[in-house]
PDB file of C-alpha atoms and ligand atoms in Angstrom:
ATOM      1  CA  MET Q   1     144.151  86.636 112.024  1.00 82.00           C
ATOM      2  CA  MET Q   2     140.379  86.881 112.141  1.00 89.00           C
ATOM      3  CA  HIS Q   3     140.325  88.421 108.653  1.00 96.00           C
ATOM      4  CA  SER Q   4     142.388  85.621 107.193  1.00 96.00           C
ATOM      5  CA  LYS Q   5     140.194  82.972 108.855  1.00 97.00           C
ATOM      6  CA  LEU Q   6     137.077  84.600 107.427  1.00 98.00           C
ATOM      7  CA  LEU Q   7     138.583  84.783 103.932  1.00 98.00           C
ATOM      8  CA  GLU Q   8     139.819  81.208 104.159  1.00 97.00           C
ATOM      9  CA  TRP Q   9     136.305  80.094 105.097  1.00 98.00           C
ATOM     10  CA  TYR Q  10     134.900  82.121 102.193  1.00 98.00           C
ATOM     11  CA  LYS Q  11     137.385  80.577  99.782  1.00 97.00           C
ATOM     12  CA  ASN Q  12     136.261  77.095 100.784  1.00 97.00           C
ATOM     13  CA  TYR Q  13     132.529  77.547 101.358  1.00 97.00           C
ATOM     14  CA  GLY Q  14     131.427  80.843  99.774  1.00 97.00           C
ATOM     15  CA  ARG Q  15     128.791  80.976  97.042  1.00 97.00           C
ATOM     16  CA  HIS Q  16     131.290  81.551  94.225  1.00 96.00           C
ATOM     17  CA  GLU Q  17     128.950  80.031  91.645  1.00 96.00           C
ATOM     18  CA  LEU Q  18     126.617  83.053  91.702  1.00 97.00           C
ATOM     19  CA  PRO Q  19     127.005  84.548  88.197  1.00 97.00           C
ATOM     20  CA  TRP Q  20     127.038  88.191  89.351  1.00 98.00           C
ATOM     21  CA  ARG Q  21     130.095  87.405  91.464  1.00 97.00           C
ATOM     22  CA  ASN Q  22     132.019  86.246  88.417  1.00 95.00           C
ATOM     23  CA  THR Q  23     131.748  89.359  86.336  1.00 96.00           C
ATOM     24  CA  ASP Q  24     133.011  92.929  86.323  1.00 94.00           C
ATOM     25  CA  ASN Q  25     130.050  94.061  84.221  1.00 97.00           C
ATOM     26  CA  ILE Q  26     128.608  96.826  86.364  1.00 98.00           C
ATOM     27  CA  TYR Q  27     125.141  96.558  84.795  1.00 98.00           C
ATOM     28  CA  HIS Q  28     124.948  92.849  85.654  1.00 98.00           C
ATOM     29  CA  ILE Q  29     126.072  93.503  89.225  1.00 98.00           C
ATOM     30  CA  TYR Q  30     123.640  96.389  89.651  1.00 98.00           C
ATOM     31  CA  LEU Q  31     120.782  94.335  88.155  1.00 98.00           C
ATOM     32  CA  SER Q  32     121.477  91.432  90.524  1.00 98.00           C
ATOM     33  CA  GLU Q  33     121.367  93.767  93.529  1.00 97.00           C
ATOM     34  CA  ILE Q  34     117.998  95.180  92.489  1.00 97.00           C
ATOM     35  CA  MET Q  35     116.558  91.697  91.868  1.00 96.00           C
ATOM     36  CA  LEU Q  36     117.910  90.318  95.140  1.00 95.00           C
ATOM     37  CA  GLN Q  37     116.241  93.030  97.224  1.00 90.00           C
ATOM     38  CA  GLN Q  38     113.028  91.076  97.653  1.00 82.00           C
ATOM     39  CA  THR Q  39     113.576  87.796  95.854  1.00 88.00           C
ATOM     40  CA  GLN Q  40     115.286  84.548  96.865  1.00 91.00           C
ATOM     41  CA  VAL Q  41     118.837  84.057  95.589  1.00 95.00           C
ATOM     42  CA  SER Q  42     118.040  80.722  93.895  1.00 95.00           C
ATOM     43  CA  ARG Q  43     115.101  82.175  91.920  1.00 95.00           C
ATOM     44  CA  VAL Q  44     117.162  85.163  90.797  1.00 96.00           C
ATOM     45  CA  ARG Q  45     120.130  82.948  89.829  1.00 97.00           C
ATOM     46  CA  ASP Q  46     118.170  80.257  87.961  1.00 96.00           C
ATOM     47  CA  GLU Q  47     115.318  82.173  86.462  1.00 94.00           C
ATOM     48  CA  PHE Q  48     114.980  85.947  86.558  1.00 96.00           C
ATOM     49  CA  TYR Q  49     118.589  87.099  86.149  1.00 97.00           C
ATOM     50  CA  PRO Q  50     119.460  84.982  83.057  1.00 97.00           C
ATOM     51  CA  ASN Q  51     116.045  85.589  81.438  1.00 96.00           C
ATOM     52  CA  PHE Q  52     116.232  89.353  81.947  1.00 97.00           C
ATOM     53  CA  LEU Q  53     119.767  89.547  80.601  1.00 98.00           C
ATOM     54  CA  GLU Q  54     118.773  87.520  77.570  1.00 97.00           C
ATOM     55  CA  LYS Q  55     116.126  90.151  76.775  1.00 97.00           C
ATOM     56  CA  PHE Q  56     118.210  93.193  77.771  1.00 98.00           C
ATOM     57  CA  PRO Q  57     121.897  92.170  77.573  1.00 97.00           C
ATOM     58  CA  THR Q  58     123.260  95.716  78.045  1.00 98.00           C
ATOM     59  CA  LEU Q  59     122.299  98.874  79.874  1.00 98.00           C
ATOM     60  CA  LYS Q  60     121.778 100.485  76.447  1.00 98.00           C
ATOM     61  CA  ALA Q  61     119.384  97.723  75.385  1.00 98.00           C
ATOM     62  CA  LEU Q  62     117.444  98.276  78.621  1.00 98.00           C
ATOM     63  CA  ALA Q  63     117.440 102.061  78.118  1.00 98.00           C
ATOM     64  CA  ASP Q  64     116.056 101.642  74.589  1.00 98.00           C
ATOM     65  CA  ALA Q  65     113.317  99.196  75.624  1.00 97.00           C
ATOM     66  CA  LYS Q  66     109.650 100.123  76.049  1.00 95.00           C
ATOM     67  CA  GLU Q  67     108.482 100.244  79.643  1.00 93.00           C
ATOM     68  CA  GLU Q  68     105.795  97.622  78.938  1.00 91.00           C
ATOM     69  CA  ASP Q  69     108.491  95.188  77.750  1.00 94.00           C
ATOM     70  CA  VAL Q  70     110.586  95.810  80.876  1.00 95.00           C
ATOM     71  CA  LEU Q  71     107.547  95.224  83.089  1.00 93.00           C
ATOM     72  CA  ALA Q  72     106.699  92.051  81.158  1.00 91.00           C
ATOM     73  CA  ALA Q  73     110.256  90.756  81.709  1.00 94.00           C
ATOM     74  CA  TRP Q  74     109.937  91.591  85.412  1.00 93.00           C
ATOM     75  CA  SER Q  75     106.712  89.625  85.694  1.00 87.00           C
ATOM     76  CA  GLY Q  76     106.807  87.223  88.656  1.00 85.00           C
ATOM     77  CA  LEU Q  77     109.388  89.228  90.595  1.00 87.00           C
ATOM     78  CA  GLY Q  78     106.797  91.595  92.112  1.00 82.00           C
ATOM     79  CA  TYR Q  79     107.550  95.053  93.509  1.00 82.00           C
ATOM     80  CA  TYR Q  80     107.315  96.516  90.007  1.00 87.00           C
ATOM     81  CA  SER Q  81     108.609  99.926  91.064  1.00 88.00           C
ATOM     82  CA  ARG Q  82     112.018  98.205  91.026  1.00 93.00           C
ATOM     83  CA  ALA Q  83     111.637  97.544  87.284  1.00 94.00           C
ATOM     84  CA  ARG Q  84     110.458 101.087  86.559  1.00 94.00           C
ATOM     85  CA  ASN Q  85     113.392 102.565  88.471  1.00 95.00           C
ATOM     86  CA  LEU Q  86     115.836 100.189  86.789  1.00 97.00           C
ATOM     87  CA  HIS Q  87     114.529 101.382  83.430  1.00 97.00           C
ATOM     88  CA  LYS Q  88     114.777 105.067  84.415  1.00 97.00           C
ATOM     89  CA  THR Q  89     118.310 104.547  85.722  1.00 98.00           C
ATOM     90  CA  ALA Q  90     119.317 102.790  82.488  1.00 98.00           C
ATOM     91  CA  LYS Q  91     118.091 105.801  80.473  1.00 98.00           C
ATOM     92  CA  LEU Q  92     120.116 108.163  82.670  1.00 98.00           C
ATOM     93  CA  THR Q  93     123.334 106.145  82.862  1.00 98.00           C
ATOM     94  CA  HIS Q  94     123.713 103.905  79.810  1.00 97.00           C
ATOM     95  CA  LYS Q  95     126.552 106.070  78.469  1.00 96.00           C
ATOM     96  CA  ASN Q  96     128.328 106.423  81.771  1.00 96.00           C
ATOM     97  CA  PHE Q  97     127.376 104.487  84.893  1.00 97.00           C
ATOM     98  CA  PRO Q  98     128.456 106.402  88.045  1.00 97.00           C
ATOM     99  CA  THR Q  99     131.378 105.105  90.070  1.00 97.00           C
ATOM    100  CA  GLU Q 100     130.879 107.146  93.240  1.00 97.00           C
ATOM    101  CA  TYR Q 101     128.585 106.292  96.159  1.00 97.00           C
ATOM    102  CA  GLU Q 102     127.098 109.815  96.360  1.00 97.00           C
ATOM    103  CA  GLU Q 103     126.348 109.896  92.632  1.00 97.00           C
ATOM    104  CA  LEU Q 104     124.726 106.459  92.752  1.00 97.00           C
ATOM    105  CA  LEU Q 105     122.443 107.648  95.554  1.00 96.00           C
ATOM    106  CA  GLN Q 106     120.957 110.265  93.204  1.00 96.00           C
ATOM    107  CA  LEU Q 107     119.597 107.602  90.850  1.00 97.00           C
ATOM    108  CA  PRO Q 108     116.014 106.298  90.951  1.00 95.00           C
ATOM    109  CA  GLY Q 109     115.612 103.224  93.164  1.00 93.00           C
ATOM    110  CA  ILE Q 110     119.191 103.275  94.502  1.00 96.00           C
ATOM    111  CA  GLY Q 111     119.383 103.595  98.268  1.00 94.00           C
ATOM    112  CA  SER Q 112     122.362 103.389 100.572  1.00 94.00           C
ATOM    113  CA  TYR Q 113     122.496  99.582 100.530  1.00 96.00           C
ATOM    114  CA  THR Q 114     122.479  99.252  96.716  1.00 97.00           C
ATOM    115  CA  ALA Q 115     124.961 102.127  96.303  1.00 97.00           C
ATOM    116  CA  SER Q 116     127.411 100.524  98.721  1.00 97.00           C
ATOM    117  CA  ALA Q 117     126.915  97.055  97.173  1.00 98.00           C
ATOM    118  CA  VAL Q 118     127.665  98.435  93.684  1.00 98.00           C
ATOM    119  CA  CYS Q 119     130.758 100.253  95.020  1.00 98.00           C
ATOM    120  CA  SER Q 120     132.002  97.163  96.840  1.00 98.00           C
ATOM    121  CA  PHE Q 121     131.079  94.309  94.468  1.00 98.00           C
ATOM    122  CA  GLY Q 122     131.325  96.248  91.210  1.00 97.00           C
ATOM    123  CA  TYR Q 123     134.176  98.654  91.837  1.00 97.00           C
ATOM    124  CA  HIS Q 124     136.082  96.920  94.694  1.00 97.00           C
ATOM    125  CA  GLN Q 125     135.983 100.129  96.756  1.00 98.00           C
ATOM    126  CA  ASN Q 126     136.839 100.301 100.424  1.00 97.00           C
ATOM    127  CA  VAL Q 127     133.249 100.534 101.707  1.00 97.00           C
ATOM    128  CA  VAL Q 128     131.110  98.536 104.105  1.00 97.00           C
ATOM    129  CA  VAL Q 129     127.961  96.735 102.979  1.00 97.00           C
ATOM    130  CA  ILE Q 130     125.213  95.912 105.459  1.00 97.00           C
ATOM    131  CA  ASP Q 131     122.389  93.651 104.303  1.00 95.00           C
ATOM    132  CA  THR Q 132     120.141  91.634 106.665  1.00 93.00           C
ATOM    133  CA  ASN Q 133     122.628  88.763 106.847  1.00 95.00           C
ATOM    134  CA  ILE Q 134     125.598  90.978 107.634  1.00 97.00           C
ATOM    135  CA  LYS Q 135     123.513  92.913 110.134  1.00 96.00           C
ATOM    136  CA  ARG Q 136     122.777  89.714 112.061  1.00 96.00           C
ATOM    137  CA  VAL Q 137     126.458  88.699 112.069  1.00 97.00           C
ATOM    138  CA  LEU Q 138     127.489  92.160 113.321  1.00 97.00           C
ATOM    139  CA  LYS Q 139     124.823  92.207 116.039  1.00 96.00           C
ATOM    140  CA  ARG Q 140     125.979  88.846 117.336  1.00 97.00           C
ATOM    141  CA  PHE Q 141     129.677  89.393 116.879  1.00 97.00           C
ATOM    142  CA  TYR Q 142     129.557  92.633 118.886  1.00 96.00           C
ATOM    143  CA  ALA Q 143     126.671  91.507 121.164  1.00 95.00           C
ATOM    144  CA  LEU Q 144     124.372  94.389 120.198  1.00 94.00           C
ATOM    145  CA  PRO Q 145     120.680  93.615 120.836  1.00 90.00           C
ATOM    146  CA  ASN Q 146     119.220  96.849 119.389  1.00 90.00           C
ATOM    147  CA  PRO Q 147     121.917  98.870 117.624  1.00 93.00           C
ATOM    148  CA  SER Q 148     121.138 102.057 115.695  1.00 93.00           C
ATOM    149  CA  ASP Q 149     122.086 102.178 112.004  1.00 93.00           C
ATOM    150  CA  LYS Q 150     124.995 104.438 112.946  1.00 95.00           C
ATOM    151  CA  GLU Q 151     126.302 101.969 115.542  1.00 96.00           C
ATOM    152  CA  LEU Q 152     126.107  99.128 113.034  1.00 95.00           C
ATOM    153  CA  ALA Q 153     127.876 101.161 110.351  1.00 96.00           C
ATOM    154  CA  ASP Q 154     130.656 102.008 112.839  1.00 97.00           C
ATOM    155  CA  LYS Q 155     131.068  98.366 113.793  1.00 97.00           C
ATOM    156  CA  ALA Q 156     131.068  97.263 110.159  1.00 97.00           C
ATOM    157  CA  GLN Q 157     133.752  99.851 109.466  1.00 97.00           C
ATOM    158  CA  LYS Q 158     135.800  98.619 112.417  1.00 96.00           C
ATOM    159  CA  LEU Q 159     135.577  95.027 111.168  1.00 97.00           C
ATOM    160  CA  LEU Q 160     136.260  95.839 107.492  1.00 97.00           C
ATOM    161  CA  ASN Q 161     139.287  94.244 105.885  1.00 97.00           C
ATOM    162  CA  HIS Q 162     140.812  97.191 104.041  1.00 96.00           C
ATOM    163  CA  LYS Q 163     143.111  94.984 102.004  1.00 96.00           C
ATOM    164  CA  GLU Q 164     140.280  92.872 100.590  1.00 97.00           C
ATOM    165  CA  PRO Q 165     137.032  94.755 101.210  1.00 97.00           C
ATOM    166  CA  ARG Q 166     135.007  93.072  98.468  1.00 97.00           C
ATOM    167  CA  ALA Q 167     135.832  89.506  99.517  1.00 98.00           C
ATOM    168  CA  HIS Q 168     135.342  90.496 103.166  1.00 98.00           C
ATOM    169  CA  ASN Q 169     131.823  91.817 102.528  1.00 98.00           C
ATOM    170  CA  LEU Q 170     130.885  88.789 100.438  1.00 98.00           C
ATOM    171  CA  ALA Q 171     132.287  86.485 103.120  1.00 98.00           C
ATOM    172  CA  LEU Q 172     130.216  88.140 105.859  1.00 98.00           C
ATOM    173  CA  MET Q 173     127.133  87.955 103.658  1.00 97.00           C
ATOM    174  CA  ASP Q 174     127.621  84.225 103.052  1.00 97.00           C
ATOM    175  CA  LEU Q 175     128.467  83.603 106.696  1.00 98.00           C
ATOM    176  CA  GLY Q 176     125.111  85.141 107.669  1.00 97.00           C
ATOM    177  CA  SER Q 177     123.311  83.136 105.027  1.00 95.00           C
ATOM    178  CA  LEU Q 178     124.963  79.748 105.682  1.00 97.00           C
ATOM    179  CA  ILE Q 179     126.359  79.665 109.256  1.00 97.00           C
ATOM    180  CA  CYS Q 180     125.156  82.582 111.362  1.00 97.00           C
ATOM    181  CA  ILE Q 181     121.558  81.869 110.401  1.00 96.00           C
ATOM    182  CA  PRO Q 182     118.582  83.338 112.341  1.00 93.00           C
ATOM    183  CA  LYS Q 183     117.760  80.170 114.307  1.00 91.00           C
ATOM    184  CA  GLU Q 184     120.425  77.869 115.744  1.00 93.00           C
ATOM    185  CA  PRO Q 185     123.569  79.233 114.096  1.00 96.00           C
ATOM    186  CA  SER Q 186     126.412  76.742 113.579  1.00 96.00           C
ATOM    187  CA  CYS Q 187     128.881  78.507 115.863  1.00 97.00           C
ATOM    188  CA  GLU Q 188     131.147  75.449 116.024  1.00 96.00           C
ATOM    189  CA  SER Q 189     131.886  75.873 112.272  1.00 96.00           C
ATOM    190  CA  CYS Q 190     132.168  79.667 112.335  1.00 98.00           C
ATOM    191  CA  PRO Q 191     135.511  81.314 111.482  1.00 97.00           C
ATOM    192  CA  LEU Q 192     134.642  84.240 113.820  1.00 97.00           C
ATOM    193  CA  ARG Q 193     133.821  82.123 116.886  1.00 96.00           C
ATOM    194  CA  GLU Q 194     136.961  82.933 118.881  1.00 95.00           C
ATOM    195  CA  SER Q 195     136.228  86.652 118.998  1.00 95.00           C
ATOM    196  CA  CYS Q 196     132.423  86.517 118.810  1.00 97.00           C
ATOM    197  CA  GLN Q 197     130.878  88.198 121.852  1.00 95.00           C
ATOM    198  CA  GLY Q 198     127.346  86.923 121.229  1.00 94.00           C
ATOM    199  CA  LYS Q 199     127.938  83.232 120.601  1.00 93.00           C
ATOM    200  CA  SER Q 200     126.701  82.055 124.026  1.00 90.00           C
ATOM    201  CA  GLU Q 201     123.230  83.538 123.437  1.00 88.00           C
ATOM    202  CA  PRO Q 202     122.956  84.214 119.683  1.00 87.00           C
ATOM    203  CA  GLU Q 203     119.137  84.276 119.796  1.00 86.00           C
ATOM    204  CA  LEU Q 204     119.334  87.525 121.799  1.00 82.00           C
ATOM    205  CA  TYR Q 205     120.702  89.311 118.763  1.00 81.00           C
ATOM    206  CA  SER Q 206     118.572  87.970 115.932  1.00 76.00           C
ATOM    207  CA  LYS Q 207     115.178  89.444 116.682  1.00 68.00           C
ATOM    208  CA  THR Q 208     113.670  91.360 113.775  1.00 64.00           C
ATOM    209  CA  LYS Q 209     110.534  93.467 113.704  1.00 62.00           C
ATOM    210  CA  LYS Q 210     107.458  91.559 112.525  1.00 65.00           C
ATOM    211  CA  THR Q 211     105.952  92.872 109.295  1.00 70.00           C
ATOM    212  CA  GLN Q 212     102.477  94.335 109.737  1.00 77.00           C
ATOM    213  CA  TYR Q 213     100.188  92.941 107.033  1.00 84.00           C
ATOM    214  CA  GLU Q 214      97.038  94.622 105.744  1.00 87.00           C
ATOM    215  CA  SER Q 215      94.026  92.637 104.496  1.00 89.00           C
ATOM    216  CA  MET Q 216      92.188  93.884 101.423  1.00 89.00           C
ATOM    217  CA  ASP Q 217      89.398  92.585  99.118  1.00 90.00           C
ATOM    218  CA  LEU Q 218      89.667  93.219  95.368  1.00 91.00           C
ATOM    219  CA  PHE Q 219      86.827  92.691  92.842  1.00 92.00           C
ATOM    220  CA  TYR Q 220      87.463  92.105  89.141  1.00 93.00           C
ATOM    221  CA  GLY Q 221      85.122  91.646  86.187  1.00 93.00           C
ATOM    222  CA  ILE Q 222      85.604  89.171  83.358  1.00 94.00           C
ATOM    223  CA  TRP Q 223      84.562  90.106  79.835  1.00 94.00           C
ATOM    224  CA  ILE Q 224      85.427  87.728  76.989  1.00 93.00           C
ATOM    225  CA  GLN Q 225      84.428  88.506  73.395  1.00 91.00           C
ATOM    226  CA  GLU Q 226      85.466  86.564  70.280  1.00 90.00           C
ATOM    227  CA  GLY Q 227      88.223  84.768  72.163  1.00 90.00           C
ATOM    228  CA  LYS Q 228      89.663  87.982  73.615  1.00 93.00           C
ATOM    229  CA  ILE Q 229      89.613  89.108  77.228  1.00 94.00           C
ATOM    230  CA  ALA Q 230      89.202  92.697  78.415  1.00 93.00           C
ATOM    231  CA  LEU Q 231      92.153  94.128  80.352  1.00 93.00           C
ATOM    232  CA  THR Q 232      92.837  97.609  81.584  1.00 92.00           C
ATOM    233  CA  GLN Q 233      95.943  99.545  82.594  1.00 88.00           C
ATOM    234  CA  SER Q 234      96.421  99.876  86.322  1.00 83.00           C
ATOM    235  CA  GLU Q 235      96.830 103.463  87.492  1.00 76.00           C
ATOM    236  CA  GLY Q 236      97.124 102.932  91.244  1.00 72.00           C
ATOM    237  CA  SER Q 237     100.447 102.458  93.008  1.00 66.00           C
ATOM    238  CA  MET Q 238      99.813  98.712  93.005  1.00 73.00           C
ATOM    239  CA  TYR Q 239     100.868  97.286  89.588  1.00 78.00           C
ATOM    240  CA  LYS Q 240     101.128 100.796  88.058  1.00 78.00           C
ATOM    241  CA  ASN Q 241     101.039 100.755  84.215  1.00 79.00           C
ATOM    242  CA  MET Q 242     100.584  96.975  84.089  1.00 87.00           C
ATOM    243  CA  LEU Q 243      97.622  95.260  82.492  1.00 89.00           C
ATOM    244  CA  THR Q 244      95.056  93.935  84.945  1.00 90.00           C
ATOM    245  CA  LEU Q 245      91.452  92.774  84.868  1.00 92.00           C
ATOM    246  CA  PRO Q 246      89.012  95.703  85.163  1.00 92.00           C
ATOM    247  CA  SER Q 247      87.999  96.376  88.752  1.00 89.00           C
ATOM    248  CA  ILE Q 248      84.242  96.554  89.390  1.00 90.00           C
ATOM    249  CA  ASP Q 249      81.578  96.985  92.036  1.00 87.00           C
ATOM    250  CA  PRO Q 250      80.610  93.385  92.759  1.00 87.00           C
ATOM    251  CA  ILE Q 251      77.153  91.922  91.964  1.00 88.00           C
ATOM    252  CA  GLU Q 252      76.743  88.749  94.004  1.00 87.00           C
ATOM    253  CA  GLU Q 253      74.794  86.705  91.401  1.00 89.00           C
ATOM    254  CA  ASN Q 254      77.698  87.173  88.933  1.00 90.00           C
ATOM    255  CA  TYR Q 255      80.269  85.714  91.329  1.00 92.00           C
ATOM    256  CA  ILE Q 256      82.615  83.137  89.733  1.00 93.00           C
ATOM    257  CA  THR Q 257      85.402  82.351  92.196  1.00 92.00           C
ATOM    258  CA  SER Q 258      87.975  83.851  94.543  1.00 92.00           C
ATOM    259  CA  PHE Q 259      91.573  83.275  95.621  1.00 93.00           C
ATOM    260  CA  LYS Q 260      94.158  84.607  98.036  1.00 92.00           C
ATOM    261  CA  HIS Q 261      97.207  86.554  96.935  1.00 92.00           C
ATOM    262  CA  ALA Q 262     100.097  88.202  98.788  1.00 87.00           C
ATOM    263  CA  TYR Q 263     101.520  91.474  97.458  1.00 83.00           C
ATOM    264  CA  THR Q 264     104.142  93.380  99.477  1.00 78.00           C
ATOM    265  CA  LYS Q 265     102.467  94.120 102.847  1.00 81.00           C
ATOM    266  CA  TYR Q 266      98.975  93.294 101.528  1.00 85.00           C
ATOM    267  CA  ARG Q 267      97.128  90.025 102.021  1.00 90.00           C
ATOM    268  CA  LEU Q 268      94.534  90.132  99.291  1.00 91.00           C
ATOM    269  CA  THR Q 269      91.290  88.254  98.708  1.00 93.00           C
ATOM    270  CA  VAL Q 270      90.611  88.507  94.995  1.00 93.00           C
ATOM    271  CA  LYS Q 271      87.042  87.875  93.801  1.00 93.00           C
ATOM    272  CA  LEU Q 272      86.128  87.362  90.144  1.00 93.00           C
ATOM    273  CA  TYR Q 273      82.723  88.138  88.612  1.00 94.00           C
ATOM    274  CA  HIS Q 274      81.104  87.788  85.204  1.00 93.00           C
ATOM    275  CA  GLY Q 275      81.097  91.263  83.675  1.00 89.00           C
ATOM    276  CA  ASN Q 276      77.793  93.048  83.078  1.00 84.00           C
ATOM    277  CA  GLU Q 277      77.872  96.356  81.249  1.00 85.00           C
ATOM    278  CA  LEU Q 278      81.291  97.214  79.870  1.00 86.00           C
ATOM    279  CA  PRO Q 279      83.201  99.451  82.294  1.00 84.00           C
ATOM    280  CA  GLN Q 280      84.167 103.071  81.556  1.00 83.00           C
ATOM    281  CA  GLN Q 281      87.932 102.466  81.786  1.00 85.00           C
ATOM    282  CA  LYS Q 282      89.920 102.186  78.545  1.00 90.00           C
ATOM    283  CA  LEU Q 283      89.941  98.500  77.622  1.00 92.00           C
ATOM    284  CA  PHE Q 284      92.576  96.440  75.829  1.00 92.00           C
ATOM    285  CA  TRP Q 285      91.154  93.285  74.237  1.00 94.00           C
ATOM    286  CA  LYS Q 286      93.822  90.596  74.255  1.00 92.00           C
ATOM    287  CA  SER Q 287      93.798  87.028  72.951  1.00 92.00           C
ATOM    288  CA  PHE Q 288      94.845  84.299  75.372  1.00 89.00           C
ATOM    289  CA  GLU Q 289      97.808  83.431  73.123  1.00 90.00           C
ATOM    290  CA  GLU Q 290      99.382  86.875  73.479  1.00 89.00           C
ATOM    291  CA  LEU Q 291      98.983  87.088  77.261  1.00 88.00           C
ATOM    292  CA  PRO Q 292     102.426  85.587  78.087  1.00 84.00           C
ATOM    293  CA  THR Q 293     104.180  88.433  76.248  1.00 86.00           C
ATOM    294  CA  LEU Q 294     102.308  91.244  78.019  1.00 88.00           C
ATOM    295  CA  PRO Q 295     103.155  93.141  81.230  1.00 88.00           C
ATOM    296  CA  ILE Q 296     100.733  91.287  83.473  1.00 88.00           C
ATOM    297  CA  SER Q 297     101.050  91.027  87.237  1.00 84.00           C
ATOM    298  CA  SER Q 298     101.257  87.651  88.966  1.00 83.00           C
ATOM    299  CA  LEU Q 299      97.867  88.416  90.561  1.00 88.00           C
ATOM    300  CA  THR Q 300      96.236  88.764  87.115  1.00 90.00           C
ATOM    301  CA  LYS Q 301      98.077  85.679  85.864  1.00 89.00           C
ATOM    302  CA  LYS Q 302      96.659  83.694  88.771  1.00 90.00           C
ATOM    303  CA  ALA Q 303      93.149  84.927  87.965  1.00 91.00           C
ATOM    304  CA  LEU Q 304      93.529  84.049  84.277  1.00 88.00           C
ATOM    305  CA  LYS Q 305      94.775  80.577  85.172  1.00 87.00           C
ATOM    306  CA  LEU Q 306      91.669  79.998  87.293  1.00 85.00           C
ATOM    307  CA  LEU Q 307      89.467  80.966  84.364  1.00 80.00           C
TER     308      LEU Q 307
HETATM  309  S1  SF4 U   1     130.191  82.480 116.465  1.00 74.42           S
HETATM  310 FE1  SF4 U   1     128.029  82.004 116.160  1.00 74.42          FE
HETATM  311  S2  SF4 U   1     126.932  83.833 116.705  1.00 74.42           S
HETATM  312 FE2  SF4 U   1     129.077  84.423 116.444  1.00 74.42          FE
HETATM  313  S3  SF4 U   1     129.201  85.121 114.336  1.00 74.42           S
HETATM  314 FE3  SF4 U   1     129.738  82.961 114.352  1.00 74.42          FE
HETATM  315  S4  SF4 U   1     127.831  81.849 113.946  1.00 74.42           S
HETATM  316 FE4  SF4 U   1     127.298  83.954 114.509  1.00 74.42          FE
END
């Protein structure tokens, strides 16, 4: 009964318009899962997903692409290791994308969530999927304030609709996103309300750990010659292999401006300076016209806009 109510709700109110839900193309489904890991659904749907697929319509096209072109297409999404892993996975699997959970787990950038999402949404397998939305629904439905991952997986398994596992998982995901939201869930409209054990105090089951942010100052030099700006290739874990402004030791009288930027757990203060002597790093002199086609991080884009 509860399963049919959930599926009925999903039929009427689910987010069926999402393009990766209307395809069996495993590459498209896998790509959407990677993009959705840290990016809002609406931005992925309207911007990044269609643009990326226009550039790399197949897994083979992605496998054959240069890494700099993949990073350029990923620009604005952040967390660039996702793009590098996507590219590596395309090279390994473009002839034969794995169909089994355990095999998927062996691929770069695919963890247990993505592997189960690909198995459920791509291959309609009888597996549970637990993202943050589903986790919240499960915690409330079973009144579990601090469940372990194992407890949650057991509960998800218990609740799974084995006849329609894919639709069931998608329904729970949408329920968490639209009804069983973090603050003030709409329990009166919820298809699970009759059996929900946490509905009288839903706020008890929605606490999440606060992210710890780290502050950091970054200093970049600006060199412009004959209409071209000096860029360098980042070697650190932040923006690895992307083009950035050269980092420098700051000289106060050369200060131009500064701005704030958020990158993963970092809260950055970025300061820009007129360049003095050319730095030792290998430089790439790029005209302003070609910048939009290059693998440039959003931080560097922001700096270039300010200039
Ligand atoms: S009844 Fe309320 S708390 Fe329970 S699953 Fe539905 S929306 Fe969430």
